[in-house]
XYZ file of C-alpha atoms in Angstrom:
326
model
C 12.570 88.668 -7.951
C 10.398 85.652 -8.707
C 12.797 85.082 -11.453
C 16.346 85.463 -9.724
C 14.620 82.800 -7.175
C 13.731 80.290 -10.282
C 17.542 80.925 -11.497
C 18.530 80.559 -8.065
C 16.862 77.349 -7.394
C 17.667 76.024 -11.263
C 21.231 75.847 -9.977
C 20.656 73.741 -6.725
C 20.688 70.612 -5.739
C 18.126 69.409 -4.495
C 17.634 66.685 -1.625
C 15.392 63.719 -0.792
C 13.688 63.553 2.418
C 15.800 60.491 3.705
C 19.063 62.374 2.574
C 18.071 65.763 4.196
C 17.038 63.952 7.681
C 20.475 62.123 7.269
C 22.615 65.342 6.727
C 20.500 67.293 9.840
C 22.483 64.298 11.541
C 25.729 64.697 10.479
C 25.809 68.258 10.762
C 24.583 68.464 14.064
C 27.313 65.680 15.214
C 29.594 68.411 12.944
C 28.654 71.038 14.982
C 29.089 70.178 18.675
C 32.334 67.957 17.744
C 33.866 70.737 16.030
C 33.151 73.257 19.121
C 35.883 75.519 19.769
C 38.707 73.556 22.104
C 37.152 75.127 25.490
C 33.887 73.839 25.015
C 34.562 70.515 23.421
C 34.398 68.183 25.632
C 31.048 69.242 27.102
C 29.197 69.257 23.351
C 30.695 65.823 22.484
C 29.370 64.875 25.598
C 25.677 65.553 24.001
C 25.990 63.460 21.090
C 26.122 60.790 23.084
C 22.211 61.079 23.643
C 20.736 61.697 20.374
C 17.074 62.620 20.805
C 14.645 61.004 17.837
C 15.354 64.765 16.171
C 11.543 65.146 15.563
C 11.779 68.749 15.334
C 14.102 69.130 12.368
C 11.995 66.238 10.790
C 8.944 68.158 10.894
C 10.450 70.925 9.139
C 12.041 68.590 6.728
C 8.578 67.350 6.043
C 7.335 71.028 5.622
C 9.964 72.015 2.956
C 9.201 68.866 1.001
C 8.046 70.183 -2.454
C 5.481 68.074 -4.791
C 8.600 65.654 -5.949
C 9.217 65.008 -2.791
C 12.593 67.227 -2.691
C 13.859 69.850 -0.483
C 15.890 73.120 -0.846
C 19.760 72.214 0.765
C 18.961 75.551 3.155
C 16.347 73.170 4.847
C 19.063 71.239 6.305
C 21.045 74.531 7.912
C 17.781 75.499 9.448
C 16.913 71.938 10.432
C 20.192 71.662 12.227
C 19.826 74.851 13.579
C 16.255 74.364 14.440
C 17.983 71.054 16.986
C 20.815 72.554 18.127
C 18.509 75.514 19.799
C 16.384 72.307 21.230
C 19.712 70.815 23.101
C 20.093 74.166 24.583
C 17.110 74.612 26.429
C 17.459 70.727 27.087
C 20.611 71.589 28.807
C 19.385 74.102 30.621
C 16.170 71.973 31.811
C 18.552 69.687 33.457
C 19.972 72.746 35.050
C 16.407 73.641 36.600
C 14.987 70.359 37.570
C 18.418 68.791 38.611
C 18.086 66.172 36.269
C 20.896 63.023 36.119
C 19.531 61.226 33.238
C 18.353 62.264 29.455
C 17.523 59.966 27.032
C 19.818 57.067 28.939
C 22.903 59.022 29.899
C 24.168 61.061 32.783
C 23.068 64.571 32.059
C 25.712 67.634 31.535
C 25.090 69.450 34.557
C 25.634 65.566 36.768
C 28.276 64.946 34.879
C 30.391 68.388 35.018
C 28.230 70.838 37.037
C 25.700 73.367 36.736
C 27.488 76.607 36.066
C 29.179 74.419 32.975
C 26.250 73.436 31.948
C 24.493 76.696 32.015
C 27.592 78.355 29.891
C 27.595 75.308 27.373
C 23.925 75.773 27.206
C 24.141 79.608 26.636
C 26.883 78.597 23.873
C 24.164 75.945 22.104
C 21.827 79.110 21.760
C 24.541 81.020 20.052
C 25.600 78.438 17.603
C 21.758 77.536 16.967
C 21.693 81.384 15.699
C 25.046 81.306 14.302
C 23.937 78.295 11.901
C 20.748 79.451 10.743
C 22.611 83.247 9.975
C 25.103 81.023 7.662
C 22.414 80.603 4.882
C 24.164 81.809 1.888
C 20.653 83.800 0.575
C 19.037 84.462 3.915
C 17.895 87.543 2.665
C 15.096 85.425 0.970
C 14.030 84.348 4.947
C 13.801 87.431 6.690
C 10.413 86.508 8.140
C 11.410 83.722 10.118
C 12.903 85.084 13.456
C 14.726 82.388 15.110
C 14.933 85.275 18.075
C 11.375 85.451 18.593
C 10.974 82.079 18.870
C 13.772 81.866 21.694
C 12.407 84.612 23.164
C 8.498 82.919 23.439
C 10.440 79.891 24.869
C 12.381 81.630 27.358
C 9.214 83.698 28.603
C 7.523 80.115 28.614
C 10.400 78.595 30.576
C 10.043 81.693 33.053
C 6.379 81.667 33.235
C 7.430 78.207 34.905
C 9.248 78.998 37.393
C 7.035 81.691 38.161
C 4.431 79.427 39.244
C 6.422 76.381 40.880
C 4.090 75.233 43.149
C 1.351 77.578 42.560
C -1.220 75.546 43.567
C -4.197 77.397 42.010
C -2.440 77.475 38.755
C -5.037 77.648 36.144
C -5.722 75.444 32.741
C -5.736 78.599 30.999
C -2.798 79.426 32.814
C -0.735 76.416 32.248
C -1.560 75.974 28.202
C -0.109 79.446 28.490
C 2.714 78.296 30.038
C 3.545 75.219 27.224
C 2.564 77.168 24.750
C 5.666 79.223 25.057
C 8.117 76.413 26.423
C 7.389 73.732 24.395
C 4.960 74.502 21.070
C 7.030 77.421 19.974
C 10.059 75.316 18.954
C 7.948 73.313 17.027
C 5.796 76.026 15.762
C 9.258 77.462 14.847
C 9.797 74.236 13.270
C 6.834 74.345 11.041
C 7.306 77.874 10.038
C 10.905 77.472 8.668
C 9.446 74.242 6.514
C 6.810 76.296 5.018
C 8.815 79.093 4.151
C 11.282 76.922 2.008
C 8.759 75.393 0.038
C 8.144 77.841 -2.676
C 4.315 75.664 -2.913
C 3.608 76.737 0.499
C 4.333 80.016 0.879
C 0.492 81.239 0.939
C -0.028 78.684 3.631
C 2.649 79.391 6.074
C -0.161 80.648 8.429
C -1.718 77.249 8.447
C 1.520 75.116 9.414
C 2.171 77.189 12.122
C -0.744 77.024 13.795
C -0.347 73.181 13.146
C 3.179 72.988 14.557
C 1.890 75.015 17.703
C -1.016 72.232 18.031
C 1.638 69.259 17.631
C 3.757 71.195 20.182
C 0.636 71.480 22.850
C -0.032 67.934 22.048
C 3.771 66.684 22.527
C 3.894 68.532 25.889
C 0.644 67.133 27.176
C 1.184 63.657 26.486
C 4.571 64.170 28.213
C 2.626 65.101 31.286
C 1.062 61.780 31.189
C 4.481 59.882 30.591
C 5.371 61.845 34.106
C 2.864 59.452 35.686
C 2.834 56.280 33.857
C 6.341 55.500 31.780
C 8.625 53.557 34.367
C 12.359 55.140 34.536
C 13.926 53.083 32.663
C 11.674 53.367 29.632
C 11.484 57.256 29.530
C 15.340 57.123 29.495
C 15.042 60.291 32.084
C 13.369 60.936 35.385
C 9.871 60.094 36.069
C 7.641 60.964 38.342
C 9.720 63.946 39.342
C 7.423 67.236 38.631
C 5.929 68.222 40.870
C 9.211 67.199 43.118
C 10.925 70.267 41.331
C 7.509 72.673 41.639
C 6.562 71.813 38.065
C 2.315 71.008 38.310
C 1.492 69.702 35.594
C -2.099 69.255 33.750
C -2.855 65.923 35.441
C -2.625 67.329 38.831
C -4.005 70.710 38.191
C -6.950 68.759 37.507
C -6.651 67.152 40.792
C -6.393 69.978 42.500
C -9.511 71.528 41.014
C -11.161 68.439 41.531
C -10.500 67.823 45.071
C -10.416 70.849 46.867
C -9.622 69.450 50.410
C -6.311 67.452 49.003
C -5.276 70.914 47.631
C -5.320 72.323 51.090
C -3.538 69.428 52.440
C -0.989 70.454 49.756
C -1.035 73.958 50.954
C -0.887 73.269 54.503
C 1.845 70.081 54.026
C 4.167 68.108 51.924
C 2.715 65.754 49.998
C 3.796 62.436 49.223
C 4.740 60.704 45.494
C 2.116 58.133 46.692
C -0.609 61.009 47.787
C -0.369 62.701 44.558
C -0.451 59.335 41.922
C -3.456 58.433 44.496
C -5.378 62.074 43.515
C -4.385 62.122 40.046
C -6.077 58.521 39.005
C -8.978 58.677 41.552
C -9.857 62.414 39.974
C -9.109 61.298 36.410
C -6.331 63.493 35.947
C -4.925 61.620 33.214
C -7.794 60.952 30.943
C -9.208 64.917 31.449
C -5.456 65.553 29.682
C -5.549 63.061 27.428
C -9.056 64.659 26.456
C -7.543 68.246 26.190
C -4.860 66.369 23.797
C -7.270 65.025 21.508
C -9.008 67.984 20.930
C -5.568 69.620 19.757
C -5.577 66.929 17.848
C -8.854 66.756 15.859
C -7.943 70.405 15.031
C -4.471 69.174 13.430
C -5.411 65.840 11.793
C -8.417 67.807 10.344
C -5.497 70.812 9.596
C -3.758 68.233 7.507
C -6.066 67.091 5.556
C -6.868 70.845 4.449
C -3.625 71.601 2.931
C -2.810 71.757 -0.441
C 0.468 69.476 -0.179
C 1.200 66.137 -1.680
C -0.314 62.824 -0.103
C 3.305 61.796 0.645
C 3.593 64.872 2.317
C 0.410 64.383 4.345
C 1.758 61.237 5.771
C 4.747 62.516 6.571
C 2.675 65.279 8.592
C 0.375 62.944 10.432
C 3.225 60.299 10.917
C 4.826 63.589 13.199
C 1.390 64.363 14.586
C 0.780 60.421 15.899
C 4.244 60.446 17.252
C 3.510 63.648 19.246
C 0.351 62.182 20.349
C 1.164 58.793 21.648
C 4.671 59.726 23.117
C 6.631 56.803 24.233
């Protein structure tokens, strides 16, 4: 086996980092222009708002041997990896009603929710359908792009089932993330691994490091909530606990300050009340200090592996981005 592989590989052509992050690009943009007529409007809609893609860049980073190349099946799974990303996006808006991603009027504002709920359902087919299309996928059986959808969905769900639970838990809500948001990256992480023939005894390690970049990314995205203005997030702000999403910054208020969590219970509270709670309790810098101990556990994660210094870079360059959000 270990020799059809080598013969396997001998015959490929393989790709540069910078190359393989510009093809994810291009076949993304392929993918949702090239939608079947029905749907096409809606998914050229999306590329309007290209997202920074830091998913499929993480598991370029991860399937970057020690000459700094990568197998062309990183870029299928890449692509696949951010269409399956867009999807739940979409269906976010959905949920929390959202006008505005990244800049531009959402797909549910602009053409309603039950078309963006089928266009969304569509993104998770094609995300599958793309990452089935790998010519020798029989060589990637492990990596269950299902699983991962269904940990995210359960995640998403989990949610829902506590809008405005008001005695929502920190265990409780890590729980929650750790489904929504650090399984796509975990997934991420994974699929990297498993490309690089280097890393194979190590796929273990980067997926507990993509689930601690994904904790991270959601956390500081909690603080963004509170402190990015509109117009810099590029989406709405200050909004979550509007649509029954609490958060880590104001489950810490809540714990903190029992009598404003029965004012909660007993009353609406105002946008003012709640930014009022969150900064006088220290809401912000208690997540910020859950954050930072994810990532003292990844920097320190990174250093461990066997992988190039390049490589390393490229790994803590994702990890820093995760960390200090916008």
């Amino acid at each position: 086996m270990i020799n059809e592989r080598t013969a396997e590989n001998a015959a490929v052509e393989f790709l540069t980092f910078d190359d393989a992050a510009e093809q994810v690009k291009q076949e993304v943009d392929r993918l949702l222009s090239a939608s079947p007529k029905p749907i096409r409007n809606y998914t050229q809609h999306l590329t309007l708002s290209w997202g920074k893609f830091l998913r499929s860049r993480a598991l370029l980073a991860c399937a970057e041997n020690r000459e700094g190349l990568l197998h062309p099946n990183a870029v299928k799974l890449a692509s696949a990896i951010e269409v399956l990303h867009l999807a739940t996006l979409v269906h976010d808006d959905v949920i929390d009603n959202a006008d505005l991603r990244r800049g531009f009027v959402t797909l549910q504002k602009k053409y309603g929710k039950r078309t963006a709920v089928i266009c969304g359902d569509y993104l998770f087919c094609l995300a599958l359908e793309q990452a089935a299309s790998i010519p020798n996928k029989r060589d990637y059986l492990d990596f269950n792009i299902p699983d991962y959808m269904t940990r995210i969905c359960l995640g998403e769900l989990r949610q829902n089932q506590n809008n405005y639970n008001l005695d929502l838990s920190v265990a409780g809500y890590l729980r929650i993330i750790s489904g929504k948001t650090a399984a796509l990256f975990e997934a991420s992480f994974y699929a990297g691994a498993i490309l690089c023939e280097e890393e194979k005894d190590a796929v273990e390690k980067y997926m507990r490091l993509g689930h601690l970049i994904g904790m991270i990314f959601q956390l500081t995205d909690d603080c963004i909530d509170f402190e990015a203005p509109r117009q810099l997030a590029k989406k709405p702000v200050q909004s979550d606990y509007e649509q029954g999403v609490i958060t880590l910054p104001l489950i810490y208020a809540f714990h903190t300050r029992a009598a404003f969590k029965e004012k909660a219970r007993a009353e609406k509270i105002s946008r003012e009340e709640i930014n009022a709670a969150v900064e006088e309790t220290g809401g912000l810098s208690y997540t910020r200090t859950v954050s930072k101990k994810y990532y003292d556990k990844a920097f320190k994660m990174i250093r461990e592996l066997g992988a190039s210094e390049t490589k390393k870079e490229r790994l803590q360059s994702i990890l820093d981005k995760a960390y200090r959000g916008l």
